[in-house]
XYZ file of C-alpha atoms in Angstrom:
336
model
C -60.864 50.894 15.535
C -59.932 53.955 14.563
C -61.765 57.025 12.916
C -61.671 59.804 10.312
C -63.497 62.867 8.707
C -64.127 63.541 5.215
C -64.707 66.580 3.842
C -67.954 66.421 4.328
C -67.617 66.330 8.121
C -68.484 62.510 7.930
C -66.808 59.792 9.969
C -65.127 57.115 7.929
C -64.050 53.695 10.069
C -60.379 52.749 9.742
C -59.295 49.746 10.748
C -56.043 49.026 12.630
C -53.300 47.990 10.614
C -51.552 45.183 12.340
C -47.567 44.603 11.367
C -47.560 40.689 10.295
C -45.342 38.672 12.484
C -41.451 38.517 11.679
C -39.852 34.923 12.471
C -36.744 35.406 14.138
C -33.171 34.339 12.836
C -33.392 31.845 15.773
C -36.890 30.230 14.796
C -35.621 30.316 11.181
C -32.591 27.820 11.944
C -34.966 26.165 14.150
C -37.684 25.476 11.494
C -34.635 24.205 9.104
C -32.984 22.075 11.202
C -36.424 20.119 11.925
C -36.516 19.826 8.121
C -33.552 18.192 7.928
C -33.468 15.897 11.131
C -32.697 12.747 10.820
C -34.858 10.207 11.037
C -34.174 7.348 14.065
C -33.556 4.886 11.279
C -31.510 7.465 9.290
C -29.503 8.247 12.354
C -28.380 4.160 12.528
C -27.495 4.201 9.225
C -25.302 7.473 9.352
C -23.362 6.361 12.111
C -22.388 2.947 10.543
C -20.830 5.349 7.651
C -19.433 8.394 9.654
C -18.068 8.907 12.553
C -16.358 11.520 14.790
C -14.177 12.373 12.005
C -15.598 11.544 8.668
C -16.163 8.238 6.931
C -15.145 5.609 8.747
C -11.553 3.702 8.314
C -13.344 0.625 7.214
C -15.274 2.320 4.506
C -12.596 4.544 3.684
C -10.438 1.419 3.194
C -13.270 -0.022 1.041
C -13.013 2.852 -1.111
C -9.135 2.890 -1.523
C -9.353 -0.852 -3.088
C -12.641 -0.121 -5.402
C -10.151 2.776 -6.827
C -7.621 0.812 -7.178
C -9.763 -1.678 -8.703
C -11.106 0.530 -11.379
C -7.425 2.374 -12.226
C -6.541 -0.978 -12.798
C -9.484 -1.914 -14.752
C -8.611 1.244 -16.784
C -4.556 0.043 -17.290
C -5.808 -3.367 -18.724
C -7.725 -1.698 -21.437
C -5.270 0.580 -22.011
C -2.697 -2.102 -22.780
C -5.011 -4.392 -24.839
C -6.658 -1.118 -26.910
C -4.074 1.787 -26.710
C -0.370 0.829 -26.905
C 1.483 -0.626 -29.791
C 2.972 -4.070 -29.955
C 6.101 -4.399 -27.750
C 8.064 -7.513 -26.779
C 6.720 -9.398 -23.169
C 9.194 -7.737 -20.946
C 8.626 -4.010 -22.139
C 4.825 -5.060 -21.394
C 5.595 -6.823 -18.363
C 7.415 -3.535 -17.372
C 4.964 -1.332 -18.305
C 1.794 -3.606 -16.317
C 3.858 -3.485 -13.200
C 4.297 0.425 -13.353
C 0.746 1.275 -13.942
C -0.048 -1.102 -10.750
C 1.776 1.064 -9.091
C 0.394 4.137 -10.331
C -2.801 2.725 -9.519
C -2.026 1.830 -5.678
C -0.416 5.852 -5.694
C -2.836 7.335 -7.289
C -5.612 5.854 -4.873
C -3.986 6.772 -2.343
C -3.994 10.276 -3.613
C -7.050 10.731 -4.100
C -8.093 9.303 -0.643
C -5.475 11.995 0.726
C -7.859 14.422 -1.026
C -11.052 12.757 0.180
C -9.454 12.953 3.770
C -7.615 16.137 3.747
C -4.286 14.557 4.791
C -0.718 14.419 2.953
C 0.231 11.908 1.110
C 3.133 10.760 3.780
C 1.393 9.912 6.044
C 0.275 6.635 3.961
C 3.915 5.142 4.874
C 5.828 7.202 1.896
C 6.835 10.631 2.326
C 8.679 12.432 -0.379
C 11.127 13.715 1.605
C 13.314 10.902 2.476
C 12.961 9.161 -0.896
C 16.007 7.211 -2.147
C 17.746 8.351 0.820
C 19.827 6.779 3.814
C 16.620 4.429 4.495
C 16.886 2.917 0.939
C 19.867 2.301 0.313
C 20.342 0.749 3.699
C 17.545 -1.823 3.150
C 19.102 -2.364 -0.125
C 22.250 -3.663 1.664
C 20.132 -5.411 4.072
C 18.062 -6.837 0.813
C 21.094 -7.727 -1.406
C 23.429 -8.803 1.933
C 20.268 -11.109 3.139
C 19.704 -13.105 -0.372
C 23.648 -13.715 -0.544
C 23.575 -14.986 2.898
C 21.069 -17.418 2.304
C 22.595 -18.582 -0.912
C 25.987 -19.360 0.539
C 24.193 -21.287 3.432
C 22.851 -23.093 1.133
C 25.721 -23.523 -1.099
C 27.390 -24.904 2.246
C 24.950 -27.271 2.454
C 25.826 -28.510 -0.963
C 22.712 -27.535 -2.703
C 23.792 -24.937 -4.445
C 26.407 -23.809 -7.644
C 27.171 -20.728 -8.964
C 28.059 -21.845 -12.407
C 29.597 -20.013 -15.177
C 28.489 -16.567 -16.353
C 25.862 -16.741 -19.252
C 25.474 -13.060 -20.263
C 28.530 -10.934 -20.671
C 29.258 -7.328 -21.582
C 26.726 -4.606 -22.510
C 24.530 -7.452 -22.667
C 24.892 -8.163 -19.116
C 25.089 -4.610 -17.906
C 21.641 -3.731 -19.940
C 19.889 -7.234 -18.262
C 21.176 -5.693 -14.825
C 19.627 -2.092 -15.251
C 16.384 -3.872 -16.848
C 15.885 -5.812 -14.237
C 16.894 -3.048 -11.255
C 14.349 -1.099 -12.982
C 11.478 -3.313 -12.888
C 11.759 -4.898 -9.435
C 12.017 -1.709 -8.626
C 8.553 -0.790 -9.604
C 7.592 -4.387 -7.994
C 8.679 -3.485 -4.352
C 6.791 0.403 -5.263
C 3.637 -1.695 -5.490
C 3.409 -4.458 -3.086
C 4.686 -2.423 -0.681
C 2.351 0.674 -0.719
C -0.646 -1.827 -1.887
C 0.109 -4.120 1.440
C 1.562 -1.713 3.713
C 1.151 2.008 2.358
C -2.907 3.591 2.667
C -3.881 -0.069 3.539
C -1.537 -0.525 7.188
C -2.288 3.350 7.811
C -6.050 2.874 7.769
C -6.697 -0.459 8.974
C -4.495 0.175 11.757
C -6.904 2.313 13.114
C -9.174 0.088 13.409
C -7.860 -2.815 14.612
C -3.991 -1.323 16.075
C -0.442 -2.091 14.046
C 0.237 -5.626 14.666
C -3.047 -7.208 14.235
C -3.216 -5.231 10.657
C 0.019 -6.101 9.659
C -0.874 -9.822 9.938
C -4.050 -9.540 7.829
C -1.771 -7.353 5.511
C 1.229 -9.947 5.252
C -1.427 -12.943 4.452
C -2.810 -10.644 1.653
C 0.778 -9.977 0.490
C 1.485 -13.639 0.762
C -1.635 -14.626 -1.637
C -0.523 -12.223 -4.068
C 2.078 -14.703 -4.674
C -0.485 -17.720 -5.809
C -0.690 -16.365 -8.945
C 3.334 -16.879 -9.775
C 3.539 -20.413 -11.374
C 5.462 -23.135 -9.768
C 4.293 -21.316 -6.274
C 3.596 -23.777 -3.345
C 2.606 -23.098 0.307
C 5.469 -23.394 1.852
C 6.918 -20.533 -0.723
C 3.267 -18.703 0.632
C 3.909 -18.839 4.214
C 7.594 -17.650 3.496
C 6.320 -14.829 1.599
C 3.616 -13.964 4.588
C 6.547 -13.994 7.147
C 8.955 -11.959 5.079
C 6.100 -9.609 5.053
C 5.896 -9.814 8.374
C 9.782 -8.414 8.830
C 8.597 -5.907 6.355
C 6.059 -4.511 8.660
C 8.446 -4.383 11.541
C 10.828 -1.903 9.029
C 8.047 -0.099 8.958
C 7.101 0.075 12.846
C 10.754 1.164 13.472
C 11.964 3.757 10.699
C 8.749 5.395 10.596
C 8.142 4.831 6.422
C 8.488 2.212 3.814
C 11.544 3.108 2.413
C 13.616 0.566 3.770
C 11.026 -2.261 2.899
C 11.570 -1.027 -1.190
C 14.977 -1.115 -0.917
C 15.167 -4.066 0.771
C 12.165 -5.483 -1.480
C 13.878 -4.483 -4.784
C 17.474 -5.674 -4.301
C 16.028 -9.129 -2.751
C 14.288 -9.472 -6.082
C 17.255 -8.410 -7.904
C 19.932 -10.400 -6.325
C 17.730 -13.977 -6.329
C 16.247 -13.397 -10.094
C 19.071 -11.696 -12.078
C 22.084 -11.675 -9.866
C 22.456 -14.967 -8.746
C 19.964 -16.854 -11.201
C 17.589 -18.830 -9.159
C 14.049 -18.850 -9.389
C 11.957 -16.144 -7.630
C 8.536 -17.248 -5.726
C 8.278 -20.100 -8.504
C 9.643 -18.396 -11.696
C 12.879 -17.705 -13.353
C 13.442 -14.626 -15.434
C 14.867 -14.428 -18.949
C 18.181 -12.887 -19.239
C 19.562 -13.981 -15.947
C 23.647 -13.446 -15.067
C 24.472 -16.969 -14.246
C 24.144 -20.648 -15.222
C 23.657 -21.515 -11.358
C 21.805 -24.503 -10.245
C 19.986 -25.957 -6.839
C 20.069 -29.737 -6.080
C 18.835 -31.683 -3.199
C 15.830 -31.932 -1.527
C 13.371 -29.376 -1.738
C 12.696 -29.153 1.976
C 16.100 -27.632 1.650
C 16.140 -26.254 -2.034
C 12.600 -25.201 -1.939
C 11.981 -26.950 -5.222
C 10.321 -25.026 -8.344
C 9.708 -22.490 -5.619
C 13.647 -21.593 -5.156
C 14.900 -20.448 -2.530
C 11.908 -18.450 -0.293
C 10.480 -22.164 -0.473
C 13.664 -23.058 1.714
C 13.672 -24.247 5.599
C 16.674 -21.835 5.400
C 14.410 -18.865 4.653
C 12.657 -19.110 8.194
C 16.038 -19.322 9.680
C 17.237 -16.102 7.758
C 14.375 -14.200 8.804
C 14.613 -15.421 12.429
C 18.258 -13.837 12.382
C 16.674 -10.315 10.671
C 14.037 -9.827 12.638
C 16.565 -10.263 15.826
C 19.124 -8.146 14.325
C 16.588 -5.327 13.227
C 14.810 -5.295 16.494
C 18.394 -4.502 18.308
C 19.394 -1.745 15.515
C 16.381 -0.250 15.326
C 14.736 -0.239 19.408
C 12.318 2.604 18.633
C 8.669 2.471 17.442
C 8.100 5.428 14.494
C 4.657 4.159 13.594
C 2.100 5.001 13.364
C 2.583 8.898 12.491
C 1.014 11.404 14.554
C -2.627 12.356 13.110
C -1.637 15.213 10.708
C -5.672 15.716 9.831
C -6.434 18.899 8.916
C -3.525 19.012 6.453
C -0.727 20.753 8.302
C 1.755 19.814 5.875
């Protein structure tokens, strides 16, 4: 203790004044982080959600469908609450593009969520409607015309006369280019866009794309006249879909091909497509015969030709197209 005089000449005690103790920047992050540690339990659970880099593939591909769940929750109330009265193919064309924009726009905001560009989900801007398309829309168009005239040599199949002609036909054609258009947009980037790109790293390429082309194949149950054999054609032309995308890197093949498929069997050449025919269709054509051979109310994916056809595709594909393209390199961080 220290001491003092007053005036006086008197001795006044002082005590010591000690400088309080100053935690350290070191001790401060230390104290934090024990706030904040995890618990054992905690710890389990984390790592079922997150891994080395971010939420988990599995979860993130949980995510993708819930949004595309609810945008497509949000499109159905749209059409029964906020548009006008319109005839059943304006509304069937407007139902397929907001499925689509509900599949894209998931996908966006998972690209968000992940920090990654949207191309690396199977459709990059860049190429779009390029070389790739239109080449799988000769492949598309070239492969239903094949199959017809196989089965047309197999007497099970007419052309008939023409039933629409002039502007009528030409505005059926664009009509229906349009929409199946928008049809191979969605099943392709629902089945084989985020979907293939995440699941594939989980369980590799080929063992996703066979979940993938069953999934694309029961999306087809809910066409009327649909049977199983029709199903397990629509699984294994899936399948060959999943190879275009292995080999050119992107789905733009598969929509091309998709689209003019759809175009060619439906309005083209008039027969029915996975179970259905569509109004304002070119030609009064006509299958007979067995439906082994015809594939019945199915048409002709429902066809033991089919299986034959896409035998010969995926042979001629592989030897055209030799070199894998997919899956991308990781581009997360965005660097593009």
């Amino acid at each position: 203790m220290d001491e003092s005089r007053d005036e006086s000449g008197e001795t006044i005690p002082v005590e010591d004044h000690k400088t309080a103790p100053v935690s350290s920047p070191h001790s401060i992050v230390s104290e934090s982080y024990e706030l904040i540690k995890l618990s054992p339990f905690e710890e389990r659970v984390q790592k079922i959600f997150i891994g080395p880099g971010g939420l988990r593939p599995l979860w993130r591909l949980v995510l993708y469908v819930l949004l595309y769940r609810g945008f497509r929750f949000g499109l159905r109330l749209l059409i029964y609450y906020g548009l006008p009265d319109m005839g059943d193919l304006r509304l069937q064309a407007v139902a397929y593009g907001g499925l689509a924009i509900a599949a894209i726009a998931a996908a966006l905001v998972m690209g968000r969520i992940e920090d990654r560009p949207f191309g690396s989900y199977g459709l990059p801007p860049g190429p779009a409607f390029g070389k790739l398309f239109w080449l799988g829309s000769l492949w598309g168009f070239g492969s239903i015309t094949l199959l017809l005239l196989a089965l047309r040599g197999a007497s099970a199949f007419d052309f008939g006369l023409l039933a629409l002609h002039g502007a009528r036909a030409l505005k059926f054609a664009v009509f229906w280019a349009v929409l199946f258009l928008i049809v191979g947009f969605h099943e392709e980037f629902l089945t084989r866009g985020y979907t293939q790109f995440t699941l594939t790293q989980v369980l590799g390429f080929w063992p996703s794309a066979g979940l993938l082309s069953v999934a694309f194949g029961l999306l087809h149950l809910e066409n009327p006249g649909e049977s199983w054999v029709g199903i397990l054609g629509a699984i294994l032309i899936g399948f060959f879909f999943c190879l275009t995308l292995r080999r050119t890197g992107n789905l733009w093949f598969a929509i091309g091909f998709h689209y003019s498929w759809d175009w060619g069997e439906s309005y083209f050449y008039s027969v029915p497509d996975s179970g259905g025919m569509v109004p304002g269709h070119l030609l009064h054509s006509s299958l007979h015969g067995p439906s082994w051979l015809t594939g019945g109310t199915v048409g002709p994916e429902g066809s033991v030709f089919l299986f034959i056809l896409l035998l010969l595709l995926w042979v001629v594909f592989d030897r055209v197209y030799p070199e894998v393209k997919y899956p991308p390199p990781e581009t997360s961080p965005r660097t593009a």
